Amino acid sequence: MGIRGSKSSQIYLDDVRLPADALLGEVGGGFRIAMSTLDGGRIGIAAQALGIGRAALEDSLAYAQQRRTFRQADRAAPGDRVQARRHGDRARRGAAAHAARAWLKDHKQPYGKEAAMAKLYASDVANRAAREAIQIFGGNGYVTEYPVERHFRDAKITEIYEGTSEIQRLVIAGYLTKGG
Ligand SMILES: Cc1cc2nc3c(=O)[nH]c(=O)nc-3n(C[C@H](O)[C@H](O)[C@H](O)COP(=O)(O)OP(=O)(O)OC[C@H]3O[C@@H](n4cnc5c(N)ncnc54)[C@H](O)[C@@H]3O)c2cc1C
């Protein structure tokens, strides 16, 4: 559907046997390693979502400012611009949150909860911004000639991979109920 620059394929591993020295980490520690890898990846997906949201915002602003209908400035544009700005504010707040999460990781502090929060929030903002961008472009938003249908397709994956939004909520709730 989206992120077409990143090709995904299925691979099958049947009856694979590896030598003992190919073990990563400790026996029985695989799940923990896999989960900690996801924590780090979630910061990256939050950054990806912010980029998509920002592109949707910038494209929408540019389009709303140049769009003319019936030789007038587009009547819908001022309202759209307000909406676009609102998404801009959210994106900026998300960016601040994201910077804080990356800082924790860089300083070797626990960041699992914060990474899940950053991903959940940034992916939500990106999807709303991309959906609004299509609306601001109108019919032009729906066709492939303009960039925003791509933002819409690309944004969706950020709510799915590296753990879906529902799973982020479970992860965050888990930390909060444990007092984390
Ligand atoms: C383009 C692409 C690239 C990918 N790249 C990678 C990769 O590099 N590495 C990798 O490991 N994986 C990768 N994935 C897999 C991706 O991480 C999973 O698709 C994703 O985690 C969701 O898992 P699932 O598809 O099994 O969905 P399911 O687990 O079947 O979930 C389906 C729906 O049920 C909901 N759900 C499931 N469990 C619960 C629950 N307990 N409570 C509430 N709701 C729930 C989910 O939120 C979702 O909405 C990729 C997927 C895609 C599409």
mmCIF file of N, CA, C and O in Angstrom, residues 46-62 84-85 87-92 94-95 122-123 125-130 133 137 147-148 151 155:
data_model
loop_
_atom_site.group_PDB
_atom_site.id
_atom_site.type_symbol
_atom_site.label_atom_id
_atom_site.label_comp_id
_atom_site.label_asym_id
_atom_site.label_seq_id
_atom_site.Cartn_x
_atom_site.Cartn_y
_atom_site.Cartn_z
ATOM 1 N N ALA A 46 8.492 6.742 15.206
ATOM 2 C CA ALA A 46 7.959 8.049 15.612
ATOM 3 C C ALA A 46 8.563 9.139 14.733
ATOM 4 O O ALA A 46 7.865 10.054 14.280
ATOM 5 N N ALA A 47 9.865 9.032 14.464
ATOM 6 C CA ALA A 47 10.531 10.023 13.612
ATOM 7 C C ALA A 47 9.975 9.963 12.187
ATOM 8 O O ALA A 47 9.728 10.997 11.553
ATOM 9 N N GLN A 48 9.760 8.737 11.693
ATOM 10 C CA GLN A 48 9.179 8.561 10.353
ATOM 11 C C GLN A 48 7.794 9.217 10.297
ATOM 12 O O GLN A 48 7.470 9.946 9.343
ATOM 13 N N ALA A 49 6.986 8.980 11.330
ATOM 14 C CA ALA A 49 5.628 9.539 11.368
ATOM 15 C C ALA A 49 5.672 11.063 11.387
ATOM 16 O O ALA A 49 4.890 11.731 10.708
ATOM 17 N N LEU A 50 6.615 11.613 12.154
ATOM 18 C CA LEU A 50 6.733 13.074 12.198
ATOM 19 C C LEU A 50 7.075 13.634 10.827
ATOM 20 O O LEU A 50 6.545 14.663 10.423
ATOM 21 N N GLY A 51 7.957 12.933 10.118
ATOM 22 C CA GLY A 51 8.338 13.396 8.777
ATOM 23 C C GLY A 51 7.159 13.388 7.827
ATOM 24 O O GLY A 51 6.947 14.338 7.055
ATOM 25 N N ILE A 52 6.360 12.324 7.896
ATOM 26 C CA ILE A 52 5.179 12.227 7.014
ATOM 27 C C ILE A 52 4.174 13.318 7.380
ATOM 28 O O ILE A 52 3.624 14.004 6.506
ATOM 29 N N GLY A 53 3.943 13.487 8.690
ATOM 30 C CA GLY A 53 2.992 14.510 9.138
ATOM 31 C C GLY A 53 3.436 15.900 8.718
ATOM 32 O O GLY A 53 2.635 16.721 8.271
ATOM 33 N N ARG A 54 4.729 16.129 8.825
ATOM 34 C CA ARG A 54 5.264 17.441 8.457
ATOM 35 C C ARG A 54 5.119 17.681 6.952
ATOM 36 O O ARG A 54 4.751 18.781 6.512
ATOM 37 N N ALA A 55 5.393 16.648 6.158
ATOM 38 C CA ALA A 55 5.245 16.782 4.700
ATOM 39 C C ALA A 55 3.795 17.071 4.343
ATOM 40 O O ALA A 55 3.502 17.923 3.489
ATOM 41 N N ALA A 56 2.854 16.378 5.020
ATOM 42 C CA ALA A 56 1.431 16.605 4.752
ATOM 43 C C ALA A 56 1.057 18.044 5.079
ATOM 44 O O ALA A 56 0.323 18.709 4.337
ATOM 45 N N LEU A 57 1.584 18.538 6.181
ATOM 46 C CA LEU A 57 1.303 19.917 6.600
ATOM 47 C C LEU A 57 1.875 20.913 5.596
ATOM 48 O O LEU A 57 1.172 21.830 5.137
ATOM 49 N N GLU A 58 3.143 20.730 5.225
ATOM 50 C CA GLU A 58 3.788 21.701 4.336
ATOM 51 C C GLU A 58 3.124 21.707 2.955
ATOM 52 O O GLU A 58 2.881 22.766 2.382
ATOM 53 N N ASP A 59 2.814 20.521 2.445
ATOM 54 C CA ASP A 59 2.160 20.449 1.139
ATOM 55 C C ASP A 59 0.782 21.108 1.189
ATOM 56 O O ASP A 59 0.366 21.792 0.251
ATOM 57 N N SER A 60 0.062 20.890 2.309
ATOM 58 C CA SER A 60 -1.285 21.461 2.441
ATOM 59 C C SER A 60 -1.237 22.978 2.503
ATOM 60 O O SER A 60 -2.051 23.667 1.877
ATOM 61 N N LEU A 61 -0.290 23.491 3.276
ATOM 62 C CA LEU A 61 -0.158 24.956 3.386
ATOM 63 C C LEU A 61 0.145 25.567 2.023
ATOM 64 O O LEU A 61 -0.478 26.540 1.616
ATOM 65 N N ALA A 62 1.099 24.954 1.318
ATOM 66 C CA ALA A 62 1.491 25.484 0.007
ATOM 67 C C ALA A 62 0.306 25.441 -0.958
ATOM 68 O O ALA A 62 0.033 26.401 -1.680
ATOM 69 N N ALA A 84 -4.645 23.038 9.232
ATOM 70 C CA ALA A 84 -3.271 22.631 8.941
ATOM 71 C C ALA A 84 -2.335 23.127 10.033
ATOM 72 O O ALA A 84 -1.437 22.422 10.465
ATOM 73 N N ARG A 85 -2.590 24.349 10.517
ATOM 74 C CA ARG A 85 -1.743 24.879 11.576
ATOM 75 C C ARG A 85 -1.895 24.082 12.858
ATOM 76 O O ARG A 85 -0.953 23.842 13.582
ATOM 77 N N HIS A 87 -2.535 20.983 13.082
ATOM 78 C CA HIS A 87 -1.719 19.777 12.946
ATOM 79 C C HIS A 87 -0.247 20.124 13.107
ATOM 80 O O HIS A 87 0.519 19.343 13.652
ATOM 81 N N GLY A 88 0.122 21.334 12.655
ATOM 82 C CA GLY A 88 1.505 21.766 12.818
ATOM 83 C C GLY A 88 1.875 21.857 14.284
ATOM 84 O O GLY A 88 2.941 21.423 14.704
ATOM 85 N N ASP A 89 0.945 22.410 15.081
ATOM 86 C CA ASP A 89 1.202 22.515 16.519
ATOM 87 C C ASP A 89 1.360 21.133 17.117
ATOM 88 O O ASP A 89 2.247 20.890 17.928
ATOM 89 N N ARG A 90 0.497 20.215 16.699
ATOM 90 C CA ARG A 90 0.595 18.851 17.233
ATOM 91 C C ARG A 90 1.926 18.232 16.826
ATOM 92 O O ARG A 90 2.583 17.568 17.619
ATOM 93 N N ALA A 91 2.291 18.445 15.568
ATOM 94 C CA ALA A 91 3.553 17.871 15.083
ATOM 95 C C ALA A 91 4.727 18.422 15.879
ATOM 96 O O ALA A 91 5.642 17.691 16.231
ATOM 97 N N ARG A 92 4.668 19.725 16.194
ATOM 98 C CA ARG A 92 5.765 20.314 16.971
ATOM 99 C C ARG A 92 5.815 19.727 18.372
ATOM 100 O O ARG A 92 6.878 19.406 18.890
ATOM 101 N N GLY A 94 4.745 16.811 19.182
ATOM 102 C CA GLY A 94 5.251 15.451 18.996
ATOM 103 C C GLY A 94 6.759 15.460 18.823
ATOM 104 O O GLY A 94 7.455 14.609 19.363
ATOM 105 N N ALA A 95 7.262 16.465 18.102
ATOM 106 C CA ALA A 95 8.708 16.547 17.865
ATOM 107 C C ALA A 95 9.437 16.746 19.184
ATOM 108 O O ALA A 95 10.472 16.130 19.438
ATOM 109 N N ALA A 122 2.886 10.173 17.637
ATOM 110 C CA ALA A 122 3.343 10.681 16.333
ATOM 111 C C ALA A 122 2.599 10.003 15.187
ATOM 112 O O ALA A 122 2.259 10.643 14.190
ATOM 113 N N SER A 123 2.312 8.703 15.322
ATOM 114 C CA SER A 123 1.613 8.004 14.231
ATOM 115 C C SER A 123 0.174 8.488 14.120
ATOM 116 O O SER A 123 -0.367 8.612 13.025
ATOM 117 N N VAL A 125 -0.862 11.570 14.909
ATOM 118 C CA VAL A 125 -0.789 12.907 14.303
ATOM 119 C C VAL A 125 -0.535 12.791 12.795
ATOM 120 O O VAL A 125 -1.175 13.475 11.987
ATOM 121 N N ALA A 126 0.375 11.895 12.409
ATOM 122 C CA ALA A 126 0.705 11.744 10.980
ATOM 123 C C ALA A 126 -0.521 11.316 10.186
ATOM 124 O O ALA A 126 -0.788 11.832 9.097
ATOM 125 N N ASN A 127 -1.284 10.374 10.734
ATOM 126 C CA ASN A 127 -2.460 9.896 10.001
ATOM 127 C C ASN A 127 -3.534 10.963 9.900
ATOM 128 O O ASN A 127 -4.171 11.120 8.860
ATOM 129 N N ARG A 128 -3.726 11.708 10.987
ATOM 130 C CA ARG A 128 -4.729 12.780 10.918
ATOM 131 C C ARG A 128 -4.278 13.871 9.954
ATOM 132 O O ARG A 128 -5.077 14.407 9.179
ATOM 133 N N ALA A 129 -2.994 14.209 9.994
ATOM 134 C CA ALA A 129 -2.479 15.258 9.102
ATOM 135 C C ALA A 129 -2.605 14.825 7.642
ATOM 136 O O ALA A 129 -2.990 15.617 6.779
ATOM 137 N N ALA A 130 -2.294 13.545 7.360
ATOM 138 C CA ALA A 130 -2.367 13.060 5.978
ATOM 139 C C ALA A 130 -3.823 13.026 5.501
ATOM 140 O O ALA A 130 -4.114 13.369 4.351
ATOM 141 N N ALA A 133 -4.855 16.508 4.836
ATOM 142 C CA ALA A 133 -4.177 17.028 3.640
ATOM 143 C C ALA A 133 -4.960 16.648 2.391
ATOM 144 O O ALA A 133 -5.151 17.467 1.485
ATOM 145 N N PHE A 137 -6.686 19.264 -0.326
ATOM 146 C CA PHE A 137 -6.436 19.186 -1.772
ATOM 147 C C PHE A 137 -7.714 18.859 -2.545
ATOM 148 O O PHE A 137 -7.743 18.972 -3.772
ATOM 149 N N PRO A 147 1.189 14.924 -4.211
ATOM 150 C CA PRO A 147 1.927 14.063 -3.274
ATOM 151 C C PRO A 147 1.130 13.537 -2.087
ATOM 152 O O PRO A 147 1.566 12.605 -1.424
ATOM 153 N N VAL A 148 -0.055 14.104 -1.807
ATOM 154 C CA VAL A 148 -0.640 13.793 -0.493
ATOM 155 C C VAL A 148 -1.266 12.402 -0.393
ATOM 156 O O VAL A 148 -1.364 11.856 0.698
ATOM 157 N N HIS A 151 1.378 10.424 1.115
ATOM 158 C CA HIS A 151 1.525 10.620 2.562
ATOM 159 C C HIS A 151 0.476 9.787 3.309
ATOM 160 O O HIS A 151 0.754 9.206 4.356
ATOM 161 N N ALA A 155 1.538 7.005 5.818
ATOM 162 C CA ALA A 155 1.271 7.240 7.246
ATOM 163 C C ALA A 155 0.691 5.989 7.908
ATOM 164 O O ALA A 155 0.991 5.698 9.067
#
